[in-house]
Tab-separated table of C-alpha atoms in Angstrom:
chain	number	residue	atom	x	y	z
A	20	MET	CA	360.684	78.321	254.171
A	21	MET	CA	364.421	78.884	253.941
A	22	GLY	CA	364.786	75.239	252.952
A	23	LEU	CA	362.423	75.695	250.000
A	24	ILE	CA	364.253	78.824	248.865
A	25	LEU	CA	367.591	77.042	249.144
A	26	ALA	CA	366.272	74.038	247.218
A	27	PHE	CA	364.900	76.300	244.469
A	28	ALA	CA	368.215	78.144	244.266
A	29	VAL	CA	370.133	74.873	243.960
A	30	ILE	CA	367.803	73.646	241.189
A	31	LEU	CA	368.060	76.968	239.358
A	32	LEU	CA	371.854	77.070	239.577
A	33	SER	CA	372.111	73.426	238.530
A	34	THR	CA	369.868	74.049	235.537
A	35	CYS	CA	371.853	77.134	234.538
A	36	TRP	CA	375.124	75.247	234.896
A	37	PHE	CA	373.779	72.366	232.789
A	38	LEU	CA	372.561	74.707	230.052
A	39	TRP	CA	375.832	76.611	230.032
A	40	TYR	CA	377.901	73.423	229.989
A	41	SER	CA	375.779	71.967	227.181
A	42	ARG	CA	376.133	75.135	225.135
A	43	LYS	CA	379.865	75.255	225.858
A	44	ALA	CA	380.233	71.683	224.579
A	45	VAL	CA	378.534	72.687	221.318
A	46	PHE	CA	380.513	75.922	221.109
A	47	ASP	CA	383.859	74.180	221.591
A	48	ARG	CA	383.344	72.279	218.320
A	49	LEU	CA	382.589	75.438	216.325
A	50	PRO	CA	385.288	77.340	214.426
A	51	PRO	CA	387.466	79.609	216.611
A	52	GLY	CA	385.863	82.825	217.759
A	53	PRO	CA	385.129	85.106	220.701
A	54	ARG	CA	384.057	83.062	223.707
A	55	PRO	CA	381.163	84.703	225.551
A	56	LEU	CA	380.745	84.741	229.287
A	57	PRO	CA	378.064	82.361	230.567
A	58	PHE	CA	374.587	83.455	229.363
A	59	LEU	CA	375.979	86.412	227.450
A	60	GLU	CA	376.588	86.594	223.730
A	61	SER	CA	379.678	87.167	221.642
A	62	ARG	CA	377.315	89.298	219.538
A	63	GLN	CA	377.728	91.989	222.194
A	64	GLU	CA	381.076	92.773	220.572
A	65	LEU	CA	379.242	94.016	217.480
A	66	ARG	CA	376.973	96.463	219.285
A	67	GLN	CA	378.881	99.553	218.341
A	68	THR	CA	379.112	102.021	215.512
A	69	ARG	CA	380.928	100.995	212.321
A	70	GLN	CA	379.963	97.363	212.777
A	71	TRP	CA	381.761	96.443	209.558
A	72	GLU	CA	385.057	97.183	211.321
A	73	ALA	CA	384.096	94.915	214.227
A	74	LEU	CA	383.267	92.135	211.767
A	75	ASP	CA	386.578	92.642	209.957
A	76	ASP	CA	388.425	92.499	213.276
A	77	LEU	CA	386.849	89.116	214.007
A	78	HIS	CA	388.089	87.683	210.705
A	79	ARG	CA	391.571	89.129	211.143
A	80	GLN	CA	391.774	87.551	214.589
A	81	TYR	CA	390.100	84.189	213.965
A	82	GLY	CA	390.116	83.554	210.209
A	83	PRO	CA	387.460	83.165	207.485
A	84	LEU	CA	385.180	81.049	209.716
A	85	VAL	CA	384.314	82.565	213.094
A	86	GLY	CA	382.319	80.734	215.772
A	87	MET	CA	380.087	82.877	217.970
A	88	THR	CA	376.574	83.058	219.399
A	89	TRP	CA	373.606	84.879	217.890
A	90	GLY	CA	370.224	85.136	219.518
A	91	GLY	CA	371.265	82.524	222.076
A	92	ARG	CA	372.190	80.040	219.344
A	93	PRO	CA	375.527	78.827	217.976
A	94	ALA	CA	376.529	80.854	214.943
A	95	VAL	CA	379.198	80.856	212.252
A	96	LEU	CA	380.350	84.040	210.508
A	97	ILE	CA	381.641	83.498	206.948
A	98	GLY	CA	384.223	85.895	205.521
A	99	LYS	CA	385.136	84.269	202.191
A	100	ARG	CA	382.978	84.063	199.081
A	101	GLU	CA	384.210	80.573	198.169
A	102	ILE	CA	383.055	79.265	201.558
A	103	ALA	CA	379.656	80.936	201.121
A	104	LYS	CA	379.338	79.358	197.660
A	105	ASP	CA	380.232	75.970	199.151
A	106	LEU	CA	377.630	76.149	201.890
A	107	PHE	CA	374.798	78.038	200.164
A	108	GLY	CA	375.416	76.495	196.746
A	109	LYS	CA	376.866	72.981	196.892
A	110	ARG	CA	375.306	72.274	200.304
A	111	GLY	CA	372.281	74.462	199.728
A	112	SER	CA	369.844	71.663	200.530
A	113	ILE	CA	370.708	72.064	204.229
A	114	TYR	CA	371.950	75.689	204.362
A	115	SER	CA	368.931	77.438	202.801
A	116	SER	CA	366.781	77.939	205.872
A	117	ARG	CA	366.457	81.056	208.017
A	118	ALA	CA	367.334	81.607	211.635
A	119	ARG	CA	364.034	81.701	213.477
A	120	LEU	CA	362.996	85.275	214.223
A	121	VAL	CA	359.878	84.967	216.338
A	122	MET	CA	359.284	88.710	216.341
A	123	GLY	CA	359.808	89.184	212.601
A	124	LEU	CA	357.955	86.077	211.400
A	125	ASP	CA	355.418	84.936	213.980
A	126	ILE	CA	354.340	88.198	215.596
A	127	MET	CA	354.884	90.932	212.983
A	128	THR	CA	353.854	88.955	209.896
A	129	GLY	CA	351.636	86.117	211.099
A	130	GLY	CA	354.058	83.457	209.839
A	131	ASP	CA	353.812	84.319	206.127
A	132	HIS	CA	356.682	86.697	205.276
A	133	VAL	CA	358.656	85.013	202.491
A	134	PHE	CA	362.015	86.451	203.567
A	135	PHE	CA	361.762	85.105	207.122
A	136	LEU	CA	360.164	81.725	206.367
A	137	PRO	CA	362.270	78.630	207.097
A	138	TYR	CA	363.147	76.323	204.232
A	139	GLY	CA	360.140	74.073	203.704
A	140	PRO	CA	356.880	73.553	201.775
A	141	LYS	CA	355.387	76.993	202.484
A	142	TRP	CA	358.562	78.858	201.512
A	143	LYS	CA	358.848	76.786	198.320
A	144	LYS	CA	355.202	77.450	197.423
A	145	LEU	CA	355.364	81.214	197.944
A	146	SER	CA	358.807	81.557	196.326
A	147	ARG	CA	357.566	79.649	193.286
A	148	ILE	CA	354.715	82.138	192.944
A	149	GLN	CA	357.096	85.107	193.161
A	150	ALA	CA	359.317	83.537	190.527
A	151	THR	CA	356.484	83.526	187.968
A	152	PHE	CA	356.629	87.328	187.742
A	153	LEU	CA	360.194	88.054	188.944
A	154	ASN	CA	362.232	85.594	186.877
A	155	ARG	CA	364.656	86.956	184.290
A	156	PRO	CA	362.388	86.471	181.217
A	157	ALA	CA	359.400	88.080	182.969
A	158	VAL	CA	361.411	91.094	184.111
A	159	LYS	CA	362.482	91.887	180.543
A	160	HIS	CA	358.846	92.667	179.752
A	161	TYR	CA	358.845	95.414	182.406
A	162	ARG	CA	361.381	97.527	180.524
A	163	PRO	CA	358.918	100.021	178.957
A	164	LEU	CA	357.481	100.763	182.399
A	165	GLN	CA	360.963	101.104	183.931
A	166	GLU	CA	361.879	103.525	181.167
A	167	LEU	CA	358.732	105.594	181.790
A	168	GLU	CA	359.414	105.793	185.534
A	169	SER	CA	363.087	106.645	185.019
A	170	LEU	CA	362.114	109.392	182.543
A	171	HIS	CA	359.706	110.773	185.152
A	172	THR	CA	362.567	110.722	187.683
A	173	LEU	CA	364.868	112.688	185.363
A	174	GLN	CA	362.117	115.282	185.101
A	175	ASP	CA	361.826	115.327	188.912
A	176	LEU	CA	365.592	115.820	189.296
A	177	LEU	CA	365.424	118.885	187.039
A	178	ARG	CA	362.953	120.485	189.456
A	179	SER	CA	364.151	119.283	192.855
A	180	ASP	CA	367.419	118.812	194.707
A	181	ASP	CA	365.803	116.243	197.020
A	182	TYR	CA	367.161	113.345	195.020
A	183	GLU	CA	366.402	110.838	197.785
A	184	ALA	CA	362.678	111.575	197.447
A	185	CYS	CA	362.977	111.323	193.648
A	186	PHE	CA	364.654	107.915	193.882
A	187	SER	CA	362.165	106.622	196.431
A	188	ARG	CA	359.232	107.606	194.203
A	189	PHE	CA	360.903	105.932	191.201
A	190	GLN	CA	361.102	102.411	192.628
A	191	ALA	CA	357.938	102.724	194.717
A	192	SER	CA	355.870	103.784	191.711
A	193	LEU	CA	357.351	101.068	189.503
A	194	THR	CA	356.583	98.355	192.059
A	195	HIS	CA	353.140	99.782	192.854
A	196	ALA	CA	352.193	99.896	189.174
A	197	LEU	CA	353.212	96.291	188.585
A	198	ALA	CA	351.712	95.024	191.831
A	199	TYR	CA	348.451	96.961	191.988
A	200	GLY	CA	347.974	98.590	188.580
A	201	THR	CA	348.441	102.283	189.473
A	202	ARG	CA	351.432	104.621	189.539
A	203	LEU	CA	352.548	106.974	192.322
A	204	PRO	CA	353.181	110.168	190.333
A	205	SER	CA	354.366	112.419	193.163
A	206	ALA	CA	357.007	112.082	195.872
A	207	THR	CA	354.477	113.664	198.247
A	208	ASP	CA	351.668	111.236	197.355
A	209	PRO	CA	349.962	110.219	200.648
A	210	GLN	CA	349.940	106.589	199.465
A	211	LEU	CA	353.705	106.683	199.007
A	212	MET	CA	354.264	108.229	202.410
A	213	GLU	CA	352.034	105.620	204.093
A	214	LEU	CA	353.836	102.774	202.337
A	215	GLU	CA	357.239	104.190	203.262
A	216	ASN	CA	356.319	104.642	206.911
A	217	ILE	CA	355.075	101.081	207.291
A	218	ALA	CA	358.010	99.602	205.354
A	219	ARG	CA	360.561	101.596	207.364
A	220	THR	CA	358.985	100.678	210.695
A	221	PHE	CA	358.701	97.016	209.764
A	222	ILE	CA	362.255	96.604	208.462
A	223	SER	CA	363.771	98.430	211.429
A	224	ALA	CA	361.791	96.379	213.945
A	225	ALA	CA	361.848	92.979	212.248
A	226	THR	CA	365.615	92.999	211.692
A	227	ASN	CA	366.382	94.279	215.179
A	228	SER	CA	368.590	91.531	216.590
A	229	HIS	CA	367.906	92.354	220.219
A	230	TRP	CA	364.323	91.148	220.766
A	231	MET	CA	364.337	88.920	223.847
A	232	VAL	CA	361.659	86.681	222.323
A	233	ASP	CA	364.072	85.681	219.531
A	234	SER	CA	366.489	84.323	222.133
A	235	PHE	CA	363.729	82.789	224.270
A	236	PRO	CA	360.876	81.785	221.890
A	237	ILE	CA	358.680	80.631	224.760
A	238	LEU	CA	358.098	84.326	225.529
A	239	LYS	CA	355.792	84.576	222.507
A	240	TYR	CA	353.129	82.921	224.663
A	241	VAL	CA	353.208	85.773	227.187
A	242	PRO	CA	349.828	87.587	226.994
A	243	ALA	CA	349.981	90.801	224.980
A	244	CYS	CA	348.625	92.757	227.942
A	245	LEU	CA	351.844	91.933	229.798
A	246	ALA	CA	354.211	92.376	226.833
A	247	PRO	CA	354.473	95.856	225.227
A	248	TRP	CA	356.843	94.483	222.574
A	249	LYS	CA	354.191	91.944	221.550
A	250	ARG	CA	351.508	94.623	221.234
A	251	PHE	CA	353.942	96.659	219.123
A	252	GLY	CA	354.555	93.710	216.771
A	253	GLN	CA	350.855	92.909	216.499
A	254	GLN	CA	350.110	96.542	215.681
A	255	ILE	CA	352.629	96.492	212.820
A	256	HIS	CA	351.072	93.250	211.566
A	257	ALA	CA	347.545	94.666	211.647
A	258	GLN	CA	348.562	97.893	209.873
A	259	THR	CA	350.462	96.006	207.174
A	260	VAL	CA	347.643	93.567	206.449
A	261	SER	CA	345.032	96.333	206.392
A	262	LEU	CA	347.074	98.458	203.975
A	263	PHE	CA	348.032	95.732	201.521
A	264	GLN	CA	344.680	93.926	201.543
A	265	GLY	CA	343.065	97.246	200.667
A	266	LYS	CA	345.465	97.650	197.762
A	267	MET	CA	344.808	94.094	196.606
A	268	ALA	CA	341.067	94.761	196.542
A	269	LEU	CA	341.573	97.896	194.439
A	270	ALA	CA	344.004	96.063	192.143
A	271	GLU	CA	341.351	93.503	191.253
A	272	GLN	CA	339.039	96.332	190.188
A	273	THR	CA	341.524	98.009	187.823
A	274	ARG	CA	341.166	97.608	184.080
A	275	SER	CA	344.698	96.350	183.487
A	276	TRP	CA	346.950	93.399	184.324
A	277	ASN	CA	348.883	93.459	187.596
A	278	TRP	CA	350.600	91.021	189.940
A	279	VAL	CA	347.469	90.514	192.041
A	280	LYS	CA	345.439	89.420	189.006
A	281	HIS	CA	348.376	87.367	187.753
A	282	ILE	CA	348.583	85.371	191.002
A	283	ARG	CA	344.818	84.851	191.102
A	284	ALA	CA	344.953	83.399	187.583
A	285	LEU	CA	347.729	80.885	188.258
A	286	LYS	CA	346.437	77.313	188.308
A	287	HIS	CA	348.598	76.219	191.245
A	288	THR	CA	347.650	79.119	193.559
A	289	SER	CA	344.090	78.113	194.422
A	290	GLY	CA	345.209	77.351	197.979
A	291	VAL	CA	347.007	80.662	198.540
A	292	THR	CA	345.300	82.772	201.194
A	293	ASP	CA	344.838	86.534	201.050
A	294	HIS	CA	347.169	86.798	204.041
A	295	GLU	CA	349.909	84.931	202.159
A	296	MET	CA	349.358	87.168	199.119
A	297	VAL	CA	349.844	90.245	201.297
A	298	TYR	CA	353.419	89.146	201.937
A	299	VAL	CA	354.149	87.510	198.576
A	300	ILE	CA	353.717	90.978	197.038
A	301	GLY	CA	354.265	93.265	200.019
A	302	SER	CA	357.648	91.749	200.874
A	303	ILE	CA	358.924	92.774	197.432
A	304	TYR	CA	357.884	96.351	198.086
A	305	GLN	CA	359.296	96.372	201.633
A	306	ALA	CA	362.693	95.055	200.595
A	307	GLY	CA	363.115	96.613	197.177
A	308	VAL	CA	362.254	100.280	197.552
A	309	GLY	CA	364.615	100.991	200.440
A	310	ILE	CA	367.559	99.113	198.934
A	311	ILE	CA	367.200	100.718	195.481
A	312	THR	CA	366.871	104.188	197.012
A	313	ALA	CA	369.952	103.692	199.196
A	314	THR	CA	371.959	102.276	196.276
A	315	LEU	CA	371.110	105.255	194.062
A	316	ARG	CA	372.260	107.565	196.867
A	317	LEU	CA	375.556	105.658	196.875
A	318	PHE	CA	375.686	106.064	193.098
A	319	ILE	CA	375.461	109.858	193.387
A	320	MET	CA	378.157	109.778	196.072
A	321	ALA	CA	380.452	107.723	193.833
A	322	CYS	CA	379.838	110.095	190.912
A	323	VAL	CA	380.784	113.168	192.949
A	324	LEU	CA	383.879	111.558	194.468
A	325	HIS	CA	385.139	109.831	191.304
A	326	PRO	CA	384.747	112.180	188.310
A	327	GLU	CA	387.244	110.169	186.245
A	328	ALA	CA	384.910	107.149	186.344
A	329	VAL	CA	381.948	109.368	185.418
A	330	LYS	CA	383.853	110.724	182.415
A	331	ALA	CA	384.655	107.203	181.202
A	332	ALA	CA	380.978	106.211	181.487
A	333	GLN	CA	379.784	109.377	179.743
A	334	ASP	CA	382.301	108.919	176.934
A	335	GLU	CA	380.916	105.416	176.367
A	336	LEU	CA	377.328	106.697	176.399
A	337	ASP	CA	378.180	109.470	173.943
A	338	ARG	CA	379.777	106.965	171.556
A	339	VAL	CA	376.950	104.429	171.706
A	340	VAL	CA	373.831	106.547	172.283
A	341	GLY	CA	374.763	110.066	171.211
A	342	SER	CA	373.121	113.213	172.526
A	343	ASP	CA	369.799	113.164	170.654
A	344	ARG	CA	368.022	110.429	172.618
A	345	LEU	CA	368.015	108.828	176.050
A	346	PRO	CA	369.634	105.423	176.568
A	347	THR	CA	367.289	102.464	176.894
A	348	LEU	CA	367.703	99.067	178.500
A	349	ASN	CA	368.193	97.627	175.011
A	350	ASP	CA	371.421	99.657	174.767
A	351	LEU	CA	372.999	98.002	177.793
A	352	GLY	CA	374.594	95.195	175.812
A	353	HIS	CA	376.775	97.879	174.229
A	354	LEU	CA	377.533	99.733	177.486
A	355	PRO	CA	379.941	97.471	179.415
A	356	TYR	CA	381.536	100.297	181.400
A	357	VAL	CA	378.177	101.683	182.550
A	358	GLU	CA	377.191	98.200	183.697
A	359	ALA	CA	380.546	97.840	185.464
A	360	PHE	CA	379.977	101.213	187.162
A	361	VAL	CA	376.751	99.934	188.749
A	362	LYS	CA	378.360	96.659	189.845
A	363	GLU	CA	381.194	98.585	191.463
A	364	VAL	CA	378.746	100.785	193.397
A	365	LEU	CA	377.209	97.606	194.824
A	366	ARG	CA	380.638	96.232	195.785
A	367	TRP	CA	382.269	99.480	196.959
A	368	ARG	CA	379.858	100.104	199.836
A	369	PRO	CA	377.813	96.961	200.659
A	370	LEU	CA	374.503	97.952	202.243
A	371	VAL	CA	373.885	94.546	203.802
A	372	LEU	CA	376.564	93.750	206.359
A	373	ALA	CA	375.641	90.095	206.724
A	374	ALA	CA	372.870	87.841	205.420
A	375	THR	CA	371.526	85.270	207.876
A	376	HIS	CA	370.862	81.627	207.039
A	377	SER	CA	370.346	78.555	209.188
A	378	VAL	CA	371.453	74.941	208.763
A	379	THR	CA	368.764	72.259	209.014
A	380	GLN	CA	370.958	69.357	210.132
A	381	ASP	CA	374.306	68.724	211.793
A	382	ASP	CA	377.202	69.188	209.390
A	383	ASN	CA	380.986	68.914	209.336
A	384	TYR	CA	382.898	71.513	207.351
A	385	ARG	CA	386.673	71.932	207.230
A	386	GLY	CA	387.033	69.928	210.399
A	387	TYR	CA	384.461	71.898	212.394
A	388	ARG	CA	381.115	70.719	213.697
A	389	ILE	CA	378.220	72.981	212.712
A	390	PRO	CA	375.146	71.970	214.726
A	391	ARG	CA	371.590	71.849	213.454
A	392	HIS	CA	369.790	75.222	213.671
A	393	ALA	CA	373.083	77.139	213.940
A	394	VAL	CA	372.868	80.665	212.539
A	395	ILE	CA	375.058	81.118	209.453
A	396	LEU	CA	376.014	84.733	208.734
A	397	SER	CA	377.481	85.610	205.361
A	398	ASN	CA	379.714	88.650	205.932
A	399	GLN	CA	379.026	90.657	202.800
A	400	TRP	CA	381.406	93.438	203.752
A	401	ALA	CA	384.358	91.074	204.222
A	402	MET	CA	383.701	89.389	200.871
A	403	ASP	CA	383.486	92.650	198.954
A	404	MET	CA	386.614	94.022	200.647
A	405	ASP	CA	388.660	90.804	200.433
A	406	ARG	CA	392.192	91.749	199.361
A	407	GLU	CA	392.834	88.220	198.103
A	408	VAL	CA	390.009	88.658	195.594
A	409	TRP	CA	389.977	92.394	194.851
A	410	ASP	CA	392.988	94.550	194.048
A	411	SER	CA	392.872	97.670	196.269
A	412	PRO	CA	389.254	96.978	197.334
A	413	GLU	CA	388.892	100.352	199.066
A	414	GLN	CA	389.218	102.094	195.694
A	415	PHE	CA	386.272	102.727	193.365
A	416	ARG	CA	387.328	101.077	190.090
A	417	PRO	CA	384.598	99.978	187.657
A	418	ASP	CA	387.228	98.574	185.289
A	419	ARG	CA	387.719	95.599	187.635
A	420	TRP	CA	384.441	94.175	186.234
A	421	MET	CA	385.322	94.591	182.555
A	422	SER	CA	387.232	91.344	182.028
A	423	ASP	CA	384.235	89.139	182.871
A	424	ARG	CA	380.834	90.693	182.175
A	425	LYS	CA	379.020	87.602	183.446
A	426	ARG	CA	380.503	88.059	186.901
A	427	MET	CA	377.864	89.440	189.245
A	428	PRO	CA	378.206	91.239	192.580
A	429	SER	CA	377.107	89.236	195.595
A	430	ALA	CA	374.870	92.040	196.880
A	431	PHE	CA	371.753	89.968	196.160
A	432	GLY	CA	372.937	86.919	198.084
A	433	LEU	CA	373.908	83.394	197.087
A	434	GLY	CA	372.176	80.059	196.694
A	435	GLN	CA	368.476	79.320	196.959
A	436	ARG	CA	367.813	82.326	199.218
A	437	MET	CA	369.067	84.872	196.699
A	438	CYS	CA	366.927	87.998	196.499
A	439	ALA	CA	363.781	87.118	194.542
A	440	GLY	CA	363.724	90.582	192.975
A	441	GLN	CA	367.381	90.695	191.912
A	442	TYR	CA	366.716	90.888	188.153
A	443	MET	CA	364.144	93.643	188.481
A	444	ALA	CA	366.389	95.523	190.931
A	445	MET	CA	369.417	95.300	188.649
A	446	GLU	CA	367.497	96.544	185.610
A	447	SER	CA	366.020	99.398	187.655
A	448	LEU	CA	369.516	100.425	188.734
A	449	LEU	CA	370.894	100.135	185.209
A	450	ILE	CA	368.200	102.235	183.514
A	451	MET	CA	368.261	104.904	186.206
A	452	THR	CA	372.046	105.223	186.418
A	453	SER	CA	372.654	105.096	182.662
A	454	ARG	CA	370.147	107.892	182.097
A	455	MET	CA	371.542	110.037	184.911
A	456	LEU	CA	375.080	109.598	183.572
A	457	TRP	CA	373.840	110.546	180.094
A	458	ALA	CA	371.951	113.594	181.366
A	459	PHE	CA	373.799	115.175	184.305
A	460	THR	CA	377.019	116.404	185.819
A	461	PHE	CA	377.763	115.502	189.441
A	462	GLU	CA	379.731	117.866	191.651
A	463	HIS	CA	380.168	118.890	195.264
A	464	ALA	CA	377.638	121.382	196.571
A	465	TRP	CA	378.929	124.784	197.695
A	466	GLU	CA	377.761	126.789	200.679
A	467	GLY	CA	379.066	130.179	201.787
A	468	GLY	CA	381.897	129.955	199.298
A	469	LYS	CA	383.053	126.609	200.709
A	470	ARG	CA	382.785	123.182	199.175
A	471	VAL	CA	380.508	120.801	201.097
A	472	GLU	CA	382.503	117.636	201.712
A	473	ILE	CA	381.042	114.126	201.561
A	474	ASP	CA	382.006	111.400	204.018
A	475	SER	CA	381.703	108.127	202.098
A	476	TRP	CA	381.830	106.159	205.365
A	477	ALA	CA	378.903	107.932	207.025
A	478	PHE	CA	376.078	105.436	207.507
A	479	HIS	CA	373.069	104.934	209.706
A	480	GLU	CA	373.333	101.399	211.062
A	481	GLU	CA	370.086	99.452	211.378
A	482	SER	CA	370.886	95.990	212.723
A	483	LEU	CA	372.814	94.372	209.846
A	484	PHE	CA	371.819	97.009	207.270
A	485	LEU	CA	373.558	100.257	206.339
A	486	VAL	CA	371.850	103.395	205.041
A	487	PRO	CA	373.976	106.301	203.741
A	488	LYS	CA	373.540	109.422	205.820
A	489	PRO	CA	372.115	112.437	203.951
A	490	TYR	CA	374.624	114.579	202.074
A	491	ARG	CA	374.439	117.423	199.583
A	492	ALA	CA	375.521	117.342	195.954
A	493	SER	CA	375.033	119.450	192.838
A	494	ILE	CA	373.302	117.628	189.962
A	495	GLN	CA	372.929	119.711	186.783
A	496	PRO	CA	372.139	119.006	183.094
A	497	ARG	CA	375.277	118.412	181.040
A	498	ASP	CA	374.107	120.887	178.389
A	499	PRO	CA	370.920	122.673	177.177
A	500	HIS	CA	370.389	120.151	174.391
A	501	ARG	CA	370.132	117.216	176.799
A	502	LEU	CA	367.764	119.249	178.961
A	503	HIS	CA	365.553	119.757	175.898
A	504	VAL	CA	365.690	116.033	175.037
A	505	ILE	CA	364.520	115.086	178.549
A	506	GLN	CA	361.673	117.592	178.524
A	507	SER	CA	360.462	116.838	175.006
A	508	THR	CA	360.665	113.076	175.541
A	509	TRP	CA	358.646	113.371	178.749
A	510	GLN	CA	356.072	115.598	177.066
A	511	ALA	CA	355.620	113.073	174.253
A	512	ALA	CA	355.522	110.001	176.527
A	513	GLU	CA	352.262	108.100	176.987
A	514	LYS	CA	351.326	108.374	180.674
A	515	ASP	CA	348.388	105.937	180.605
A	516	ILE	CA	349.917	102.661	181.782
A	517	ASP	CA	346.852	100.434	181.326
A	518	PRO	CA	347.729	99.422	177.727
A	519	LEU	CA	351.339	98.952	178.798
A	520	LEU	CA	350.401	96.670	181.697
A	521	ASP	CA	348.032	94.648	179.521
A	522	GLN	CA	350.823	94.156	176.985
A	523	ILE	CA	353.138	92.993	179.793
A	524	GLY	CA	350.480	90.545	180.968
A	525	ARG	CA	349.990	89.093	177.488
A	526	GLU	CA	353.732	88.665	176.979
A	527	ILE	CA	354.218	86.922	180.334
A	528	HIS	CA	351.217	84.656	179.694
A	529	THR	CA	352.495	83.755	176.213
A	530	ALA	CA	356.001	83.072	177.512
A	531	SER	CA	354.723	80.769	180.271
A	532	ALA	CA	352.135	78.928	178.163
C-alpha cells in the first residue's frame, strides 16, 4: 500500500515539475515582469484596492510590455497606445480574439455572448448583425429619440437629486425603445429594476477573474450538483434568457420598428437562433447602460471640481445656441469645447482598467516571444495617464483635445474588438452633457453648514472595471428662463415613439438598400 502511495506521489510531483518547467520555459521568453512562484500567479499582485496603481507600478518597474500570468496562462500587459495600435490594428488578424472565460461564455451565456466569443465565424456573424444597426450612419437616425430621452432626463433632474437613477433610466430607456419598441418612463419601473439587477449580477460575475474553472477548463465537466459555482452560472444564464426572450416576443407584437424586427428582416440572418439574438441585443444593454451611467456620474464630478471648464463650455453654448432653446445633436459641429469636455471626462478617469484580448498564433514582437493563446491586456489607465503623450495627465483639461477634433479617446477600445456601441454611446454622452451644461449649475452640496467634499479617486473596483462611489452634489437650473424652456419643451414634446421608430426603420432600410 505504501508503495502505491509513494508511486502516486512521485508521478504527481513529476507531473507538477514538468508542467511548471514547461510554463517557465514559455514565461522566460515573455517580456520582463513579475515571476510567480510555481503554480501561483503574478496576477496575485493586483488583488488589492486601487489596482490602477499596481498596474502603473508594474510598468514603472518593467517597461511598456510586462510579462505575467493570467488565469493560468501567459499574459502580456501593454502600457503604451502605440503598441496597442500595432498589435490590435496592424496585427489585428491574430490579436482580435478573447481570452477564454469558461464561466462567462460557456456557463453563464451558453456560448453566444458577443463580447466573450473568440475570433471566428460565429463572432464575425453576430458582430456583422450588430453593425447593421450600430454603425455610424445608422446611429445618426437615432438622434430624435436620444433628444427625447435626454429632455425627459432634464425634467427628472429638476425633480430629483438622485442623478444616478436619472442617468440609468436615460440610457436604459433609449436602448429598450430601440431594441424592443417601448420606453421605460420611470426610474422605478419594475422592468428597469429587473434589467439592472440581471445586468449587474452578470457583469460582476462574468468579469470576475478568480473563477477556478477559467484556469482549469476541465472543471466545467464537473456535475452541477457538485459545483455550486456552476449552478450559480446556470441560474444567471436561465434568468437572462427568460427575460430577454420574453422581451423579444413582445417586441415582435409592437406596432413599430425595433431591433428585433430589424434582425428578423435581414436576409443573411435566417440561421440566427433565438438564443443568439438574446445576446446580440442583450449584450448591448448589459454593457452600455452601466458604462454610460458611470461616465455621466464622472461628468458631474468633473463639473463640480472644475468650474472653470464648465464656464468655458457654457460660454460656448450661450454663443452658439443661446438661451431660448435646448442644444441638439445637430449643433455639435459648432461646439468643439463641449465635445472636448466629454472626451476629457473619458480620459481623466478611465472606467475600464484593462481590456483583454488573446493572440491566435505564436508571434514575435520587439524581440519577445508571445505564445499562442496568451492573454493580452491593454492597460487603459496607463495609456490615458501616459506623461509622454499627455501634458500633466492628472489635470482635467478639455483644451488638450481642441487641436485635433478627429482624435478620439481610447475608452471604447482599439482594433476589430472595439465596442460595437461606441457611436451610439458617444452621441448619448454628447446630447446629455451638452444639455446639462446648457441648463444647470454644478456645485458642492452643503450639509450642516459644511461643504461636502468629493474624492475623485473613490471607486468601487469590480475585476478590471471601476465604478465611481456615490457622492453628493448640488445641480440647479442656471436661471428661471432656462427652467421654463425645459418645462415648456417637455410639455410640447410628442411622447408617442411609434411614428419615430417607424421613421428610423425606414431611414435605415433606405440607407442600406
